[in-house]
Short mmCIF file of C-alpha atoms and ligand atoms in Angstrom, two decimals:
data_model
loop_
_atom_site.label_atom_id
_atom_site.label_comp_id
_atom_site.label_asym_id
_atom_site.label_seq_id
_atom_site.Cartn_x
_atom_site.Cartn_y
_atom_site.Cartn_z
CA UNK J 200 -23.46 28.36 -17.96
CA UNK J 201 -20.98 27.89 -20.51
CA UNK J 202 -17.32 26.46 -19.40
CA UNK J 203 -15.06 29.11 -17.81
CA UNK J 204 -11.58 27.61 -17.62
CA UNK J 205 -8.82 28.96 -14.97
CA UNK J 206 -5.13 28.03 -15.14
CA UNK J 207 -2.22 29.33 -13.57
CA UNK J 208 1.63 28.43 -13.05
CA UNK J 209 3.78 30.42 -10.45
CA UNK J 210 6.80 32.11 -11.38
CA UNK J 211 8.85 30.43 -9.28
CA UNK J 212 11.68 29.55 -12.31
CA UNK J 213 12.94 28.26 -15.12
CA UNK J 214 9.37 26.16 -16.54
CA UNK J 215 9.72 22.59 -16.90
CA UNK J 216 8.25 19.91 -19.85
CA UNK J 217 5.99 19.42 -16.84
CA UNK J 218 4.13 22.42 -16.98
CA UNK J 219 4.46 22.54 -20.68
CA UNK J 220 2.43 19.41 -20.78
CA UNK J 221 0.21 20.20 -17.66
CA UNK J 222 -1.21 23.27 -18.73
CA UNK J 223 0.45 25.30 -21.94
CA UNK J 224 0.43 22.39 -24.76
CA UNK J 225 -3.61 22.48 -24.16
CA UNK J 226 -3.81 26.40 -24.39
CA UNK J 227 -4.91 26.50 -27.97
CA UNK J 228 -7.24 24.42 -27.52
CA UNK J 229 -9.21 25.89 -24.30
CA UNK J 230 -9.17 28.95 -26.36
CA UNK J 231 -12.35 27.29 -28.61
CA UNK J 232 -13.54 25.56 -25.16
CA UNK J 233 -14.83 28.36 -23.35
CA UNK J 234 -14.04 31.91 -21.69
CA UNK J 235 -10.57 31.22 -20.00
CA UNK J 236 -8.81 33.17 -17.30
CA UNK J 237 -4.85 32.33 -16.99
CA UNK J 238 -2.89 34.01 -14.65
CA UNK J 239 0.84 34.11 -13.42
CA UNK J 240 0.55 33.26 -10.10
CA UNK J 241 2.88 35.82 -8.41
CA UNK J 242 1.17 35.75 -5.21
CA UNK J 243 2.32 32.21 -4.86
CA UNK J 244 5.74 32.38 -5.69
CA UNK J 245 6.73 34.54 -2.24
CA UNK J 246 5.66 31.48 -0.75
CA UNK J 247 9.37 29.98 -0.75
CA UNK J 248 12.08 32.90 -1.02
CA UNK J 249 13.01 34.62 -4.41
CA UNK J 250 14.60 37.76 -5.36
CA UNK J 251 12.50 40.70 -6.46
CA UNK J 252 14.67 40.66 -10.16
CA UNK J 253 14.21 36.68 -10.26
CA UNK J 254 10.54 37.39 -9.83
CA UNK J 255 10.12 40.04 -12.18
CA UNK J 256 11.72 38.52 -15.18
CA UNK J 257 9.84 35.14 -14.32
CA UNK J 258 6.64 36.61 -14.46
CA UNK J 259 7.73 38.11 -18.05
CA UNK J 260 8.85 35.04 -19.46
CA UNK J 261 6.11 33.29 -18.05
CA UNK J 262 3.50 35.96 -19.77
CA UNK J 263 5.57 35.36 -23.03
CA UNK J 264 5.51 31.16 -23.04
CA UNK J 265 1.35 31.69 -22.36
CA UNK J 266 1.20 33.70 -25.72
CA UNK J 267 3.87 31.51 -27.50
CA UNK J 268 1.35 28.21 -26.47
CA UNK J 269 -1.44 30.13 -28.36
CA UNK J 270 -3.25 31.56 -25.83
CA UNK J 271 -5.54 34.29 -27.42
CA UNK J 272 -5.26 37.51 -25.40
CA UNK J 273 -8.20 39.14 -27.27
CA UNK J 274 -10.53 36.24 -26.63
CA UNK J 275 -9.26 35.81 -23.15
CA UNK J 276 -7.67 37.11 -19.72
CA UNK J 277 -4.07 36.84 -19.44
CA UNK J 278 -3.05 38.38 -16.32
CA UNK J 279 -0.92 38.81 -13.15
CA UNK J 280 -2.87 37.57 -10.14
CA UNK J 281 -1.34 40.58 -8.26
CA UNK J 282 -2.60 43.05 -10.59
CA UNK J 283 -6.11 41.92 -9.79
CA UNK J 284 -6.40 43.03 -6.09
CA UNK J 285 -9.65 40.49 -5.42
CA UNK J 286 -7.60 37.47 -4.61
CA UNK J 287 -6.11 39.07 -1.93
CA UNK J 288 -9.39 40.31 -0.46
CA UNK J 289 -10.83 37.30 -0.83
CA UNK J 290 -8.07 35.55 0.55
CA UNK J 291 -8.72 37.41 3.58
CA UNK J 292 -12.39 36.48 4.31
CA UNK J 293 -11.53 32.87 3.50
CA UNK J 294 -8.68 32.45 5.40
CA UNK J 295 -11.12 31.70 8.08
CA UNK J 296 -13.31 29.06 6.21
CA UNK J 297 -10.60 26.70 5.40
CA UNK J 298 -9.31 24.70 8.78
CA UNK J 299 -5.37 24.54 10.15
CA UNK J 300 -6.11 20.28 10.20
CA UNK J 301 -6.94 19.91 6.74
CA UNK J 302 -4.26 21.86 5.47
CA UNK J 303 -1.62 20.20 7.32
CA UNK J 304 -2.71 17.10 5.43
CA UNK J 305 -1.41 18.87 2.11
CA UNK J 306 0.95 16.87 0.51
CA UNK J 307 2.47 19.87 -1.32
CA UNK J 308 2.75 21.50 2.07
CA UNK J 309 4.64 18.78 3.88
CA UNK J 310 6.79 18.30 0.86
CA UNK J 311 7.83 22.27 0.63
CA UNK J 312 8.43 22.60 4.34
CA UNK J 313 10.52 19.62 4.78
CA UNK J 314 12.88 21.01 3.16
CA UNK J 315 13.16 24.54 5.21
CA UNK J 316 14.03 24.76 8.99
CA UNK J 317 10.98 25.27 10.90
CA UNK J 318 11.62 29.17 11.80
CA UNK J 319 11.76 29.38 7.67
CA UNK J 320 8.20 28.10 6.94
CA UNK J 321 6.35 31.00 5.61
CA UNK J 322 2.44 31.08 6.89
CA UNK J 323 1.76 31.53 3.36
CA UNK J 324 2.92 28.46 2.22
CA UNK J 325 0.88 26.90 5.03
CA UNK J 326 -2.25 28.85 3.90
CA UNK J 327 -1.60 28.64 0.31
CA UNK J 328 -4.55 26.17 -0.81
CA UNK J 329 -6.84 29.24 0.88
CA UNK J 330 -5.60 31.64 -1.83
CA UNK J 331 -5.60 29.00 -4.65
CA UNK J 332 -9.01 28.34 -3.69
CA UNK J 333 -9.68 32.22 -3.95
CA UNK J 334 -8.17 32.14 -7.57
CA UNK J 335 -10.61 29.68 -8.74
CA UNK J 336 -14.01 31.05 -7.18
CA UNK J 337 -13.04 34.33 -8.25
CA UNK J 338 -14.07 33.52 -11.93
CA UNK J 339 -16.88 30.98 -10.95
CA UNK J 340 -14.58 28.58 -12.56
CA UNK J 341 -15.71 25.23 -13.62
CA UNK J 342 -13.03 23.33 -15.17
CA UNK J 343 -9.37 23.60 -14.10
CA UNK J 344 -6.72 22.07 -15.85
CA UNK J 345 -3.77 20.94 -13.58
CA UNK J 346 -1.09 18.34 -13.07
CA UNK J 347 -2.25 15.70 -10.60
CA UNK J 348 -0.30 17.03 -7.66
CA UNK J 349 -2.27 19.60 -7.39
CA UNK J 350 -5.74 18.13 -7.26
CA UNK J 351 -5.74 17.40 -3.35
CA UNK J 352 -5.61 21.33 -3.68
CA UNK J 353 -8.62 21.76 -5.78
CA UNK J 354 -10.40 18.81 -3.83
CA UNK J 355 -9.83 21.47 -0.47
CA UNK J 356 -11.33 24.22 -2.63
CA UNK J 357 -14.43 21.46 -3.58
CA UNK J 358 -14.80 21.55 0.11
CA UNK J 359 -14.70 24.89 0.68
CA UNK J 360 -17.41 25.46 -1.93
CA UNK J 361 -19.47 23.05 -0.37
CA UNK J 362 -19.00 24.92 2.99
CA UNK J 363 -19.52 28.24 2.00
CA UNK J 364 -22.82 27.39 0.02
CA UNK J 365 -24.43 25.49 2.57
CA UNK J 366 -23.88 28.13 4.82
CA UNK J 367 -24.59 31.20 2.89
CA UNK J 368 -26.53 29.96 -0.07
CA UNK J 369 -25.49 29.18 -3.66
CA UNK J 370 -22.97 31.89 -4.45
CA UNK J 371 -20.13 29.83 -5.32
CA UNK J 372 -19.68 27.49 -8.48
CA UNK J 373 -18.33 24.63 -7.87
CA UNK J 374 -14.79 24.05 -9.87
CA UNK J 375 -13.42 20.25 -11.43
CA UNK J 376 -9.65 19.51 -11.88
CA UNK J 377 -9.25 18.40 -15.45
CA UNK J 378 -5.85 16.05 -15.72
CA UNK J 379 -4.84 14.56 -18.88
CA UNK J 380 -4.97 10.97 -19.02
CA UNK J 381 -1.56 10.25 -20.19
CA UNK J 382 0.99 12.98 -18.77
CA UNK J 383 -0.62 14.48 -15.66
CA UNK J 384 2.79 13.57 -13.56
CA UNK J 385 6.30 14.04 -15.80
CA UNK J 386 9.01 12.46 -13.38
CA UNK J 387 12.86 14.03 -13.47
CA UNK J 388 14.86 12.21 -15.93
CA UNK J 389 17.59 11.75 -13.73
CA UNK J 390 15.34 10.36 -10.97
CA UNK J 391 11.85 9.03 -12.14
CA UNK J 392 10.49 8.46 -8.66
CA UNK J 393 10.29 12.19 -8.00
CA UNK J 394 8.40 15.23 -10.19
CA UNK J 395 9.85 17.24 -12.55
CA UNK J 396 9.93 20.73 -10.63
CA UNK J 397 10.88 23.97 -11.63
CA UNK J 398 11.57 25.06 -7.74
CA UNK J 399 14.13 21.35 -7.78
CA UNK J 400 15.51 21.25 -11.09
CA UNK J 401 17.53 18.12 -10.67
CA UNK J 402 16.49 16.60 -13.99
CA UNK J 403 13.79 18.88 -15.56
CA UNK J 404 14.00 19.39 -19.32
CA UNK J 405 13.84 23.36 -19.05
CA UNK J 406 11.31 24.92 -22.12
CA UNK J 407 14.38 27.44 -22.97
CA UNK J 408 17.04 24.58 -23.10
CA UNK J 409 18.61 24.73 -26.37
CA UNK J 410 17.74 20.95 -29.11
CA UNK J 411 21.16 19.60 -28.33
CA UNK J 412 20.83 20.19 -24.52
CA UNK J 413 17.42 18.56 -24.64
CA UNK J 414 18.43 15.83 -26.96
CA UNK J 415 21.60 15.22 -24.31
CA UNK J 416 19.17 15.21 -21.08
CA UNK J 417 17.02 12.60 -22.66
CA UNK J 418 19.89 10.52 -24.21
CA UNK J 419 21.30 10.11 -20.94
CA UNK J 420 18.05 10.01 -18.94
CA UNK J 421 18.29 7.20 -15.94
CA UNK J 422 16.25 3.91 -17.67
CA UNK J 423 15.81 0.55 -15.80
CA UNK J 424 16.70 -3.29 -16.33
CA UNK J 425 15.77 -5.04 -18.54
CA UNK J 426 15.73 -3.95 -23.01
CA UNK J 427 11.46 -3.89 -23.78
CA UNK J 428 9.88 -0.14 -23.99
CA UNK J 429 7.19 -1.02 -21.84
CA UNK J 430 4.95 1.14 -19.81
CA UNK J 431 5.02 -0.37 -16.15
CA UNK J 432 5.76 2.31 -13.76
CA UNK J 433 6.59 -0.02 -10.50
CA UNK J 434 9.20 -1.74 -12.16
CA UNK J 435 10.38 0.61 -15.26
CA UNK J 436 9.83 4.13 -13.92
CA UNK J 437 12.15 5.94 -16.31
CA UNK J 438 10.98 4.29 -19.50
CA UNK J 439 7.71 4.87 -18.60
CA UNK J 440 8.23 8.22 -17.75
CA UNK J 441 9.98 8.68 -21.43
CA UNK J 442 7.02 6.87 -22.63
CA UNK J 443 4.30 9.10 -21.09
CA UNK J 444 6.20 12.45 -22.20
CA UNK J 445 6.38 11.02 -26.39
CA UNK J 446 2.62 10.35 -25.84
CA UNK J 447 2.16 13.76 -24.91
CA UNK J 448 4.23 14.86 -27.84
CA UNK J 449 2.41 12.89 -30.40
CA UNK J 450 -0.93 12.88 -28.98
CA UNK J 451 -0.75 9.17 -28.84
CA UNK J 452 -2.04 6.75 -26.34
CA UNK J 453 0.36 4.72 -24.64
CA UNK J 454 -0.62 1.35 -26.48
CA UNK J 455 0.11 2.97 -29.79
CA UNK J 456 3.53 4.35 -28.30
CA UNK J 457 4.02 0.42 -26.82
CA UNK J 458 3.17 -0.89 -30.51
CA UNK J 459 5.81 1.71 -32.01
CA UNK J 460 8.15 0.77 -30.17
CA UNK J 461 7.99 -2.80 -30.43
CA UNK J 462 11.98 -4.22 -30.75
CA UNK J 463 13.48 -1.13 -30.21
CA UNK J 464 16.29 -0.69 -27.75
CA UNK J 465 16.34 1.80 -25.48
CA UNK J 466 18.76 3.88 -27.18
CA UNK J 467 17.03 3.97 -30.72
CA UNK J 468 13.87 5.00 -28.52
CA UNK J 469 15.44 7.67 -26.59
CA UNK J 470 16.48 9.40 -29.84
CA UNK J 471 12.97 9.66 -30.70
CA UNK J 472 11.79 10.45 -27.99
CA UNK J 473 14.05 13.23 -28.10
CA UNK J 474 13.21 14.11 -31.33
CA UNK J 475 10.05 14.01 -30.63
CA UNK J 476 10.29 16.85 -28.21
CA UNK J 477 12.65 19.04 -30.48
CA UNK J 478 9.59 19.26 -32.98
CA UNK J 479 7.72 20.35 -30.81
CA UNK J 480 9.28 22.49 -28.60
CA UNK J 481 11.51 24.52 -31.50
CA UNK J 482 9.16 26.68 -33.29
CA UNK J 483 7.70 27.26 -29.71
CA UNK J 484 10.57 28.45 -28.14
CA UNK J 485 10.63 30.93 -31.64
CA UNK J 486 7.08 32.04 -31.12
CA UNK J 487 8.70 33.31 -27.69
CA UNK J 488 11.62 34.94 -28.31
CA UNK J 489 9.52 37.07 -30.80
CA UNK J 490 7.06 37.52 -28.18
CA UNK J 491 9.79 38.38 -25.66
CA UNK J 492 11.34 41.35 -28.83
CA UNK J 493 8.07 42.79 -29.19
CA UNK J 494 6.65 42.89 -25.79
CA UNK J 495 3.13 41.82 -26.61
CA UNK J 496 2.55 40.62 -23.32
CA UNK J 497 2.60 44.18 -21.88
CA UNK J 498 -0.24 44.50 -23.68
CA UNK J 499 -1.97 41.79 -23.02
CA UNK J 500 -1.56 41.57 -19.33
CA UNK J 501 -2.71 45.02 -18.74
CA UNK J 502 -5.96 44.29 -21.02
CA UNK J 503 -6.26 41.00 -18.93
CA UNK J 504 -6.24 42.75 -15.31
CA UNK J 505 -9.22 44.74 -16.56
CA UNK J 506 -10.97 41.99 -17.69
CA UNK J 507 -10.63 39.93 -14.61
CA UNK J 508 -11.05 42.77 -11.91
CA UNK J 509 -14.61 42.73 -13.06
CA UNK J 510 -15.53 38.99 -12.68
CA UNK J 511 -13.40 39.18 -9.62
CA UNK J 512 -14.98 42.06 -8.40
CA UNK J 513 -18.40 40.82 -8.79
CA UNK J 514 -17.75 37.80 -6.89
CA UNK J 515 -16.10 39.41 -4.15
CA UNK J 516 -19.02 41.98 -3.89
CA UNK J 517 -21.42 38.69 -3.82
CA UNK J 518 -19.47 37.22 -1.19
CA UNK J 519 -19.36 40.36 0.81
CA UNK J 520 -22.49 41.08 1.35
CA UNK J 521 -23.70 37.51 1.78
CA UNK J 522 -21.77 36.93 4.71
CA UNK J 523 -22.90 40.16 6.52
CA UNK J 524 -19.83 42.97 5.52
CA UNK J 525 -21.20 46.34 5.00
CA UNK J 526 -21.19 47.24 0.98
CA UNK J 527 -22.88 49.40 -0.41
P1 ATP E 210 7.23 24.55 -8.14
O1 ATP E 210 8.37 23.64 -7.89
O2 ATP E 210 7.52 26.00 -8.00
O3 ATP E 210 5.99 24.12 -7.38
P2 ATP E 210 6.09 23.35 -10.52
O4 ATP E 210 6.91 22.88 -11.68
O5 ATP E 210 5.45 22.33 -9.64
O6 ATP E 210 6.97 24.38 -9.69
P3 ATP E 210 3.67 24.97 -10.50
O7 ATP E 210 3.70 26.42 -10.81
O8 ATP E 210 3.56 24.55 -9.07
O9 ATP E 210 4.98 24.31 -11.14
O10 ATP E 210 2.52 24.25 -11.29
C1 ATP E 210 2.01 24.73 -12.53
C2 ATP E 210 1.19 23.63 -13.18
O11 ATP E 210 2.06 22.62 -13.70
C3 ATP E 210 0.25 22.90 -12.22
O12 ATP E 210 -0.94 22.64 -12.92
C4 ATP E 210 0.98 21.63 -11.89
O13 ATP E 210 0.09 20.60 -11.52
C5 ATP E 210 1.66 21.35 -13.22
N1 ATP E 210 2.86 20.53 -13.07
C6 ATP E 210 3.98 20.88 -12.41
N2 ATP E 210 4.90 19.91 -12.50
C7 ATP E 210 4.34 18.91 -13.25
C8 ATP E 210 4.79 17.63 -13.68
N3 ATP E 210 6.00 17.19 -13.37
N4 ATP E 210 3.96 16.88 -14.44
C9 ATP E 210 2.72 17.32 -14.77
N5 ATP E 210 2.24 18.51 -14.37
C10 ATP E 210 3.02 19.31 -13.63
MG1 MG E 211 4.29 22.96 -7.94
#
């Protein structure tokens, strides 16, 4: 079977370099790869508490930054993972083939929930590695392009392929987390030792921040002792951090960053890193707010349900029936 690619990003907030980097900068690209299937995750983002409006216009810009990356709507699905009422219904059988211990050991989950009073921890942001898992079956994904936090996630749904096949037969594919090898974890600029997060924006470069905001985020970005541009990430966090993000820019590796950078100071490498990102991210955030004027997305998502319900559908029907529910 040819590659079928699935990618999604919850709507959570304002999106973050990080998820640029993670999954839209390689959009184009997956276009020529295979069929691809890239969904807002809405489901998800009731997992911590957000207002209906919030949601809403999330979800739009969200749909508007996929086209604006170059995702082709014609040649693939672009849709809302609501819209396609499979993931819930799968959701619902699988709920009982993933296991309360192993998704306590989440790191994603402990993370979340430490930060809410008990009483406040949804049970679907306990259970939500069952319903990413459901996303990725769904569309007998193989490859699935993610930022390395959430590959213990796609490890559980691994797992829960294995499970589910030995028990029932093949009817699963089995799906591979695909991280970049420079850039699969952006750190906040004003604290390197902890992810760039759109739900904790304490130092996220924001994909609608205006050039001079970005250029003043990464000018005054939190670097470490010492005057060589480096890449050691025990002892020199934030420049290697900076580092990783130009290399994503440039398509670089990090020894040709290191060799570019050779007698620089930290200040004269900021700026390009920062101008670095303004290329980049200007006639992107264009592409958008045309995108956002002319409402192509409407299009596109509704085109994209259809597409979807019927891989979804097909899987859930195969499902169905092969653990012993009545279809007809
Ligand atoms: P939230 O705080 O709501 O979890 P998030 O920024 O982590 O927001 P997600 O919607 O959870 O975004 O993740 C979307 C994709 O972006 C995932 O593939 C995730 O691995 C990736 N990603 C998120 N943050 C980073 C980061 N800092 N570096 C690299 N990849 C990232
Ligand atoms: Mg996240």
């Amino acid at each position: 079977m040819s590659e079928r690619i699935l990618t999604g990003i919850k709507p959570t907030g304002q999106l973050t370099l990080g998820n640029y980097i993670a999954v839209l900068k390689n959009l184009r690209k997956m276009n020529d790869r295979g069929e691809c299937f890239i969904f807002i995750a809405d489901l998800h983002a009731l997992t911590l508490p957000i207002e209906p409006d919030v949601l809403r216009q999330n979800s739009i810009d969200l749909a508007a930054f996929y086209l604006a990356a170059g995702l082709d709507p014609e040649k693939n699905a672009l849709f809302l993972q609501s819209s396609v009422s499979a993931h819930a219904e799968l959701n619902a059988i699988m709920q009982n083939y993933l296991y309360m211990g192993e998704l306590s050991r989440m790191t994603q989950f402990k993370d979340k929930s430490a930060k809410l009073k008990e009483n406040a921890i949804g049970l679907g942001l306990f259970a939500y590695p069952v319903l990413m898992a459901c996303d990725i079956v769904l569309y007998d994904a193989t490859t699935i392009p993610v930022g390395e936090d959430q590959v213990q996630h796609i490890e559980l749904t691994r797992d829960l392929v294995n499970r589910i096949n030995n028990r029932y037969g093949e009817i699963l594919t089995m799906p591979k987390a695909e991280l970049r090898k420079v850039g699969k974890r952006i750190m906040s600029l004003s604290d390197p030792t902890v992810k760039m997060s759109k739900s904790d924006p304490k130092g996220d470069i924001f994909l609608k921040d205006d050039p001079a905001v970005i250029r003043k985020k990464i000018m005054s970005a939190v670097t470490d002792l010492g005057c060589e541009v480096k890449y050691d990430e025990e002892n020199k966090p934030g420049i290697s951090n900076l580092l990783q993000i130009y290399c994503c820019m440039k398509d670089i590796s990090i020894e040709e960053a290191e060799q570019r950078f050779v007698g620089y100071r930290y200040g004269d490498f900021k700026k390009a890193v920062a101008d670095a990102v303004i290329e980049e991210l200007e006639p992107f955030q264009q592409r958008y707010r045309e995108i956002v004027a002319n409402k192509s997305y409407e299009k596109a998502l509704q085109e994209g349900a259809k597409k979807a319900s019927v891989i979804a559908n097909q899987t859930l029907k195969r499902v169905q029936k092969a653990i012993g529910l009545l279809q007809e």
